PDB file of C-alpha atoms in Angstrom:
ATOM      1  CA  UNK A 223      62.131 113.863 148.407  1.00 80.00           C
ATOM      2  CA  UNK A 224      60.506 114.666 151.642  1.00 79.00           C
ATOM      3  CA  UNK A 225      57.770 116.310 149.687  1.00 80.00           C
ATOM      4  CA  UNK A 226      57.411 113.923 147.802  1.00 80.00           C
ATOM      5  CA  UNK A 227      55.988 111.887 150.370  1.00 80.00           C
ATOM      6  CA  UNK A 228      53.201 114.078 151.812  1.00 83.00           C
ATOM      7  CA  UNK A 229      52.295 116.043 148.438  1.00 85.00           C
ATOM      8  CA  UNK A 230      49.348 113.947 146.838  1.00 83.00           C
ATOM      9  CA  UNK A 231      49.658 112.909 143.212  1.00 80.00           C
ATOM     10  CA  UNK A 232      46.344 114.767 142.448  1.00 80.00           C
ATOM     11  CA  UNK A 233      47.480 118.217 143.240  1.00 85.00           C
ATOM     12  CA  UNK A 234      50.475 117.813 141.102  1.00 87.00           C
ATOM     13  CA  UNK A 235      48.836 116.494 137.658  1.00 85.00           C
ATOM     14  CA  UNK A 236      48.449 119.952 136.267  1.00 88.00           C
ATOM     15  CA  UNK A 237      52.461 121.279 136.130  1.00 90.00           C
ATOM     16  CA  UNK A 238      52.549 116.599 134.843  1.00 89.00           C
ATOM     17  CA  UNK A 239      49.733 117.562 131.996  1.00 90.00           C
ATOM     18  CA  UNK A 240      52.071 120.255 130.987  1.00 93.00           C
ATOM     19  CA  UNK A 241      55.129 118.608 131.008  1.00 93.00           C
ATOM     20  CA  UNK A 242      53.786 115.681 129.347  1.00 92.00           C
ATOM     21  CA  UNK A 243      52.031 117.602 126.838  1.00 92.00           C
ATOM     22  CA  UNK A 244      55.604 119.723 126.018  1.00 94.00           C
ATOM     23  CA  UNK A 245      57.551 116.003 125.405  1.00 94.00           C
ATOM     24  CA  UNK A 246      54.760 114.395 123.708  1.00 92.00           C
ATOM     25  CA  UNK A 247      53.499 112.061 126.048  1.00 91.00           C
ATOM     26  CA  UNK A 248      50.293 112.649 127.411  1.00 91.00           C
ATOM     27  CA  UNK A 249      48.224 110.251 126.340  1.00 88.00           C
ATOM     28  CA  UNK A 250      50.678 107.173 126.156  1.00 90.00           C
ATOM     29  CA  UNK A 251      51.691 104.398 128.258  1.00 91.00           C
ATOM     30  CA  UNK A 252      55.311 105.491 128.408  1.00 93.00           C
ATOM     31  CA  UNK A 253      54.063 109.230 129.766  1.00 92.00           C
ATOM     32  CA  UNK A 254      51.798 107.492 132.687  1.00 91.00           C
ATOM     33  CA  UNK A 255      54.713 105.002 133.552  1.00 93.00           C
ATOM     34  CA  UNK A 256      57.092 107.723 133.578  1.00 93.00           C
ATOM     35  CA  UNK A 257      54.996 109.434 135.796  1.00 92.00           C
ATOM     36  CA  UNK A 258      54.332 106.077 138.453  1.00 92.00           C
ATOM     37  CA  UNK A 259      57.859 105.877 138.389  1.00 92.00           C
ATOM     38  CA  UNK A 260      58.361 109.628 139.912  1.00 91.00           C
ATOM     39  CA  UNK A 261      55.558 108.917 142.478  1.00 90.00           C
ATOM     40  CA  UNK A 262      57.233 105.937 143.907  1.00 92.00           C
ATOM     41  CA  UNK A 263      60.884 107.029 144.004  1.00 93.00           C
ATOM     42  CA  UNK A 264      60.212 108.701 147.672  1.00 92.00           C
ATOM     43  CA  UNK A 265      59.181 106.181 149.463  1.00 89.00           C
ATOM     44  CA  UNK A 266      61.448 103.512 147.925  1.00 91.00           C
ATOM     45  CA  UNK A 267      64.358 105.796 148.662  1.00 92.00           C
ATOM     46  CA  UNK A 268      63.135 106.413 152.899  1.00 89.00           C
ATOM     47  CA  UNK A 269      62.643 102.707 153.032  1.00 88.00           C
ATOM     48  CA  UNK A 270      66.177 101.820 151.441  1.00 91.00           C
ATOM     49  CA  UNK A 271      67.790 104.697 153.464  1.00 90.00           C
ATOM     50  CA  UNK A 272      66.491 103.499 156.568  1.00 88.00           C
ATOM     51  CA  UNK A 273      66.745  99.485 156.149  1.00 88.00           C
ATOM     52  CA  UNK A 274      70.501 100.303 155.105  1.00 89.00           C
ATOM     53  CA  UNK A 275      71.058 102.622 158.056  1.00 89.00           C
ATOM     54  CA  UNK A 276      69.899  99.176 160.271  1.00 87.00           C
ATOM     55  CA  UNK A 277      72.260  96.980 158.577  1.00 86.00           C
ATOM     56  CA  UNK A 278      74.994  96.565 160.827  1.00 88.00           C
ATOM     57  CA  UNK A 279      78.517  98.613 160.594  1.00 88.00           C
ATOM     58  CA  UNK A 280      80.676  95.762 161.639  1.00 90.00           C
ATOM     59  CA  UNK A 281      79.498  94.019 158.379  1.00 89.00           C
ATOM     60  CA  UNK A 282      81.142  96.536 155.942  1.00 86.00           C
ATOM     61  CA  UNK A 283      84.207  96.447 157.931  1.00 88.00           C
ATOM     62  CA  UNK A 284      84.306  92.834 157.792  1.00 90.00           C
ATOM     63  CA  UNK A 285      83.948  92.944 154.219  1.00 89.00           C
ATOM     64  CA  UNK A 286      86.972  95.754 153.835  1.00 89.00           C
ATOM     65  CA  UNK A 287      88.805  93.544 156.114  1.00 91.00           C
ATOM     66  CA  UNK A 288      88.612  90.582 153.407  1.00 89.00           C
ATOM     67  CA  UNK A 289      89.547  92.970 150.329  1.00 90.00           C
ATOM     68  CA  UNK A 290      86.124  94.017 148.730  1.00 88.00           C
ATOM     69  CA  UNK A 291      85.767  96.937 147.096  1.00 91.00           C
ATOM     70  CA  UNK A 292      82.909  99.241 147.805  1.00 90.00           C
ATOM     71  CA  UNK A 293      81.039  98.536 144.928  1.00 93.00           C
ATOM     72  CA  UNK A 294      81.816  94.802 145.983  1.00 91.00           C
ATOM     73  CA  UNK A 295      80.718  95.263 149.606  1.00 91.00           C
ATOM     74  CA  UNK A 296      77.020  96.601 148.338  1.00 90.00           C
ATOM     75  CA  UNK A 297      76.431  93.783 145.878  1.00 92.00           C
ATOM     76  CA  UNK A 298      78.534  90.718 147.770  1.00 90.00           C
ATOM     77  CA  UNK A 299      77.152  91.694 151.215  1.00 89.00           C
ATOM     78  CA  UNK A 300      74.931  94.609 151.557  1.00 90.00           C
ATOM     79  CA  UNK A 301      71.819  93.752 148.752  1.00 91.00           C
ATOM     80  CA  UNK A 302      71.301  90.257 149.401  1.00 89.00           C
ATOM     81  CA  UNK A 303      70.264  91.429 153.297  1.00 87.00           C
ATOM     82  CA  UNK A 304      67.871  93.959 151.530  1.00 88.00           C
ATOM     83  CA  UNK A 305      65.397  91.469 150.410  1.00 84.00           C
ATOM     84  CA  UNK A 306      62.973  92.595 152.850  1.00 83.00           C
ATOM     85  CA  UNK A 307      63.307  96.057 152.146  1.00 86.00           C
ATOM     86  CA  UNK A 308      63.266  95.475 148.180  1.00 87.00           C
ATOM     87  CA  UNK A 309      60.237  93.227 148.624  1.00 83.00           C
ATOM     88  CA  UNK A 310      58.326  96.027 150.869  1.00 83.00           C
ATOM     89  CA  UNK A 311      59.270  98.181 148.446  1.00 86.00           C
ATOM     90  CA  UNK A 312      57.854  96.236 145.358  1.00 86.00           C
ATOM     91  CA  UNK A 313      54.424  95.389 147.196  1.00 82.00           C
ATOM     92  CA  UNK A 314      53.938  99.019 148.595  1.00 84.00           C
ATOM     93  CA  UNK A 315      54.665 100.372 145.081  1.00 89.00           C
ATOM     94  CA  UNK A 316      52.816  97.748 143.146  1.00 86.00           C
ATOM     95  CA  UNK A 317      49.629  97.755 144.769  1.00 83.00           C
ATOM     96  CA  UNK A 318      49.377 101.205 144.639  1.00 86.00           C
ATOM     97  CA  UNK A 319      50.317 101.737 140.899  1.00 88.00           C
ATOM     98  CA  UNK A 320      47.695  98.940 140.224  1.00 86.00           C
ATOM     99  CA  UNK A 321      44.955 100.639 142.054  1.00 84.00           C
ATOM    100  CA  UNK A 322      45.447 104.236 141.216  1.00 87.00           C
ATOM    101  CA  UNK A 323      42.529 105.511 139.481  1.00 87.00           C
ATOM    102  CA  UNK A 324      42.644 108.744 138.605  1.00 87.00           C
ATOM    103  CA  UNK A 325      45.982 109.695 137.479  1.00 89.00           C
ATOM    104  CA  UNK A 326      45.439 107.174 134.385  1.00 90.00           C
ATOM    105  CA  UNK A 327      42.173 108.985 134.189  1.00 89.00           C
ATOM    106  CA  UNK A 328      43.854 112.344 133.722  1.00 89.00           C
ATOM    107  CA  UNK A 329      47.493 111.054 131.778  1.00 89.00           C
ATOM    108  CA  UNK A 330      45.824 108.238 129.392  1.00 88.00           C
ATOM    109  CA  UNK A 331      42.341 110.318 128.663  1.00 81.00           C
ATOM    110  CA  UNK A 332      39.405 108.688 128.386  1.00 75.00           C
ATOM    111  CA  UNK A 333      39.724 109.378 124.556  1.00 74.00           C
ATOM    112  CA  UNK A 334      42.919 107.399 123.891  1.00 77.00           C
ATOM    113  CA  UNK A 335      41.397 103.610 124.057  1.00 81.00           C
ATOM    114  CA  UNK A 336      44.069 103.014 126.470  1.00 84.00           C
ATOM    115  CA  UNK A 337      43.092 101.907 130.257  1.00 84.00           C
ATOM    116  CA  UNK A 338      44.917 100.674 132.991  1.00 85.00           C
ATOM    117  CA  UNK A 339      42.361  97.671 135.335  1.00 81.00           C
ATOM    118  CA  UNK A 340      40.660 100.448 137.292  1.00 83.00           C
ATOM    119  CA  UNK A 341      39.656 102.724 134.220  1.00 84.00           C
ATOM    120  CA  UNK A 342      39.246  99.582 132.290  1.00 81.00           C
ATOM    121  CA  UNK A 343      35.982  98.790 134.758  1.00 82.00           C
ATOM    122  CA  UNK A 344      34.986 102.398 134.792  1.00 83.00           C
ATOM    123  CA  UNK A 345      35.121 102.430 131.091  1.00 80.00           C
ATOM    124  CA  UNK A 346      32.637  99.412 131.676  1.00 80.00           C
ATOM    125  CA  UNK A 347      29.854 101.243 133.493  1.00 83.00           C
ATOM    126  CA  UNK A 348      27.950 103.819 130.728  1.00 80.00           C
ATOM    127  CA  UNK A 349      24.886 106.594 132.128  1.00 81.00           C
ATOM    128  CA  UNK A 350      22.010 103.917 130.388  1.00 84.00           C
ATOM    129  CA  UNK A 351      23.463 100.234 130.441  1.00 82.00           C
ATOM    130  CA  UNK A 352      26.501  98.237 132.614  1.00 83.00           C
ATOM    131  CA  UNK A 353      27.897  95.057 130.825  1.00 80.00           C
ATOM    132  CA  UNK A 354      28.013  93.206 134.180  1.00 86.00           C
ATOM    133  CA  UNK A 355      30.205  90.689 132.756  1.00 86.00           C
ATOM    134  CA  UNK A 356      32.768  93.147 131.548  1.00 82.00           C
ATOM    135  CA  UNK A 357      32.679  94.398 134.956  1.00 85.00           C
ATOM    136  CA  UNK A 358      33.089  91.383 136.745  1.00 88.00           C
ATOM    137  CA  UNK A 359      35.905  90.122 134.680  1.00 85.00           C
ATOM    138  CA  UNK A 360      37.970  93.380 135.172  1.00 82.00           C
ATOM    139  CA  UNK A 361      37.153  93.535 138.774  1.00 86.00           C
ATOM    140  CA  UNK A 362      38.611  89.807 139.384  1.00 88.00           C
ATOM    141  CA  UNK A 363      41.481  90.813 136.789  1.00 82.00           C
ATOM    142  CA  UNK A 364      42.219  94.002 139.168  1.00 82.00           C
ATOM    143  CA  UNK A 365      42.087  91.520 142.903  1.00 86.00           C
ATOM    144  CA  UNK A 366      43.770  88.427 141.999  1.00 88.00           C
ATOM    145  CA  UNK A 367      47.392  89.476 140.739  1.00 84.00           C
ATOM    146  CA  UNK A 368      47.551  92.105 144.161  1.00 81.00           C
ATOM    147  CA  UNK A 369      46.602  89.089 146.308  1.00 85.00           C
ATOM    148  CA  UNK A 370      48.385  86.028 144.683  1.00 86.00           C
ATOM    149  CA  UNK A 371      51.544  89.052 144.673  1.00 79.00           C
ATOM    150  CA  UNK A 372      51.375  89.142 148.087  1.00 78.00           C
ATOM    151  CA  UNK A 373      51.507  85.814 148.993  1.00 83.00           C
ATOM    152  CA  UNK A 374      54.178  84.986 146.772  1.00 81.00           C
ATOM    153  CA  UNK A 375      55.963  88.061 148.679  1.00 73.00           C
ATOM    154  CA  UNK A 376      54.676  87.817 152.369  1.00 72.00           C
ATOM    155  CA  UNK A 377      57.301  85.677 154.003  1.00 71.00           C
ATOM    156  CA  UNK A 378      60.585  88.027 152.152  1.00 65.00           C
ATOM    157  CA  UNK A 379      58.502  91.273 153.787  1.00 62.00           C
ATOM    158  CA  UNK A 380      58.174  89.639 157.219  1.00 59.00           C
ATOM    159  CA  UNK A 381      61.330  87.831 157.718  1.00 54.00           C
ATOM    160  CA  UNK A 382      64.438  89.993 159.096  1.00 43.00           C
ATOM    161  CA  UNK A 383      67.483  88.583 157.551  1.00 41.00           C
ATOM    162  CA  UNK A 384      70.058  90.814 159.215  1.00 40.00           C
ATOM    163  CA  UNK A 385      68.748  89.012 162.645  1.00 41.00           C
ATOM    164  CA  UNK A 386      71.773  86.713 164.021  1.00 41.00           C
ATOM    165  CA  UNK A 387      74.453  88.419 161.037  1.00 46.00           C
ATOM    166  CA  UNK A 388      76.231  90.124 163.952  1.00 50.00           C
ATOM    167  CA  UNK A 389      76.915  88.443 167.828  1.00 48.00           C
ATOM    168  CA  UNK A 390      76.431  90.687 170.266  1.00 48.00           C
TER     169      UNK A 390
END
């Protein structure tokens, strides 16, 4: 996992072009999502690991102490007070999923007729003419979700909801 964070995506689409090619799903949605999915797990998994490690100890106690099962401690008491985390998590992911640009180069093709909103404006721009309102559409299509998704999400990334769960 720790690799995961500090190898770059780029260096590791060859052995992924194999793979996907061996499975039958280079050049399909399923094959690039598949492979956003992989790219994302470390960094969702240090940020859960380490919001979880903040979340205080007396709380699970507290929980045992009132009969919950462990499985009933996580979802009753644990997850709700990792909205901030899951929220981080879906931002940091999202954004950078939406504005990758080469990987669904390389995984879709530029054969396939499928693009993502950054290859989709690419696809736009030719070597003799640019439909500028093609490009302009996409380019508004690729800033608008990112920002309204943001502000929909700001206040659950900055607010701490473990603060004042404990007295100390």
């Amino acid at each position: 996992m720790l690799a995961g964070l500090f190898i770059p995506s780029q260096t590791i689409v060859i052995p992924v072009i194999y793979v996907l090619k061996t499975v039958g799903l280079m050049g399909t949605m399923p094959g690039l999502i598949l492979f956003q999915t992989a790219l994302t797990i470390p960094t969702t998994l240090f940020l859960f690991t380490a919001y979880v490690q903040s979340i205080p100890r007396e709380l699970d106690e507290a929980a045992r102490i009132d009969g919950a099962s462990r499985i009933g401690t996580f979802w009753r008491v644990i997850f709700p007070l990792m909205a901030p985390a899951i929220a981080t998590a879906v931002v940091l992911n999202a954004v950078g999923v939406w504005a990758d640009f080469v990987n669904p180069r390389i995984i879709l093709g530029p054969g396939s007729g499928l693009y993502t909103v950054t290859t989709g404006v690419f696809a736009a721009i030719s070597k003799y003419s640019t439909d500028y309102t093609l490009v302009y559409s996409n380019m508004l299509l690729a800033v608008v979700p990112v920002i309204v998704f943001y502000v929909l999400l700001q206040k659950r990334i900055i607010g701490g909801l473990t603060s004042g769960a404990v007295k100390g």
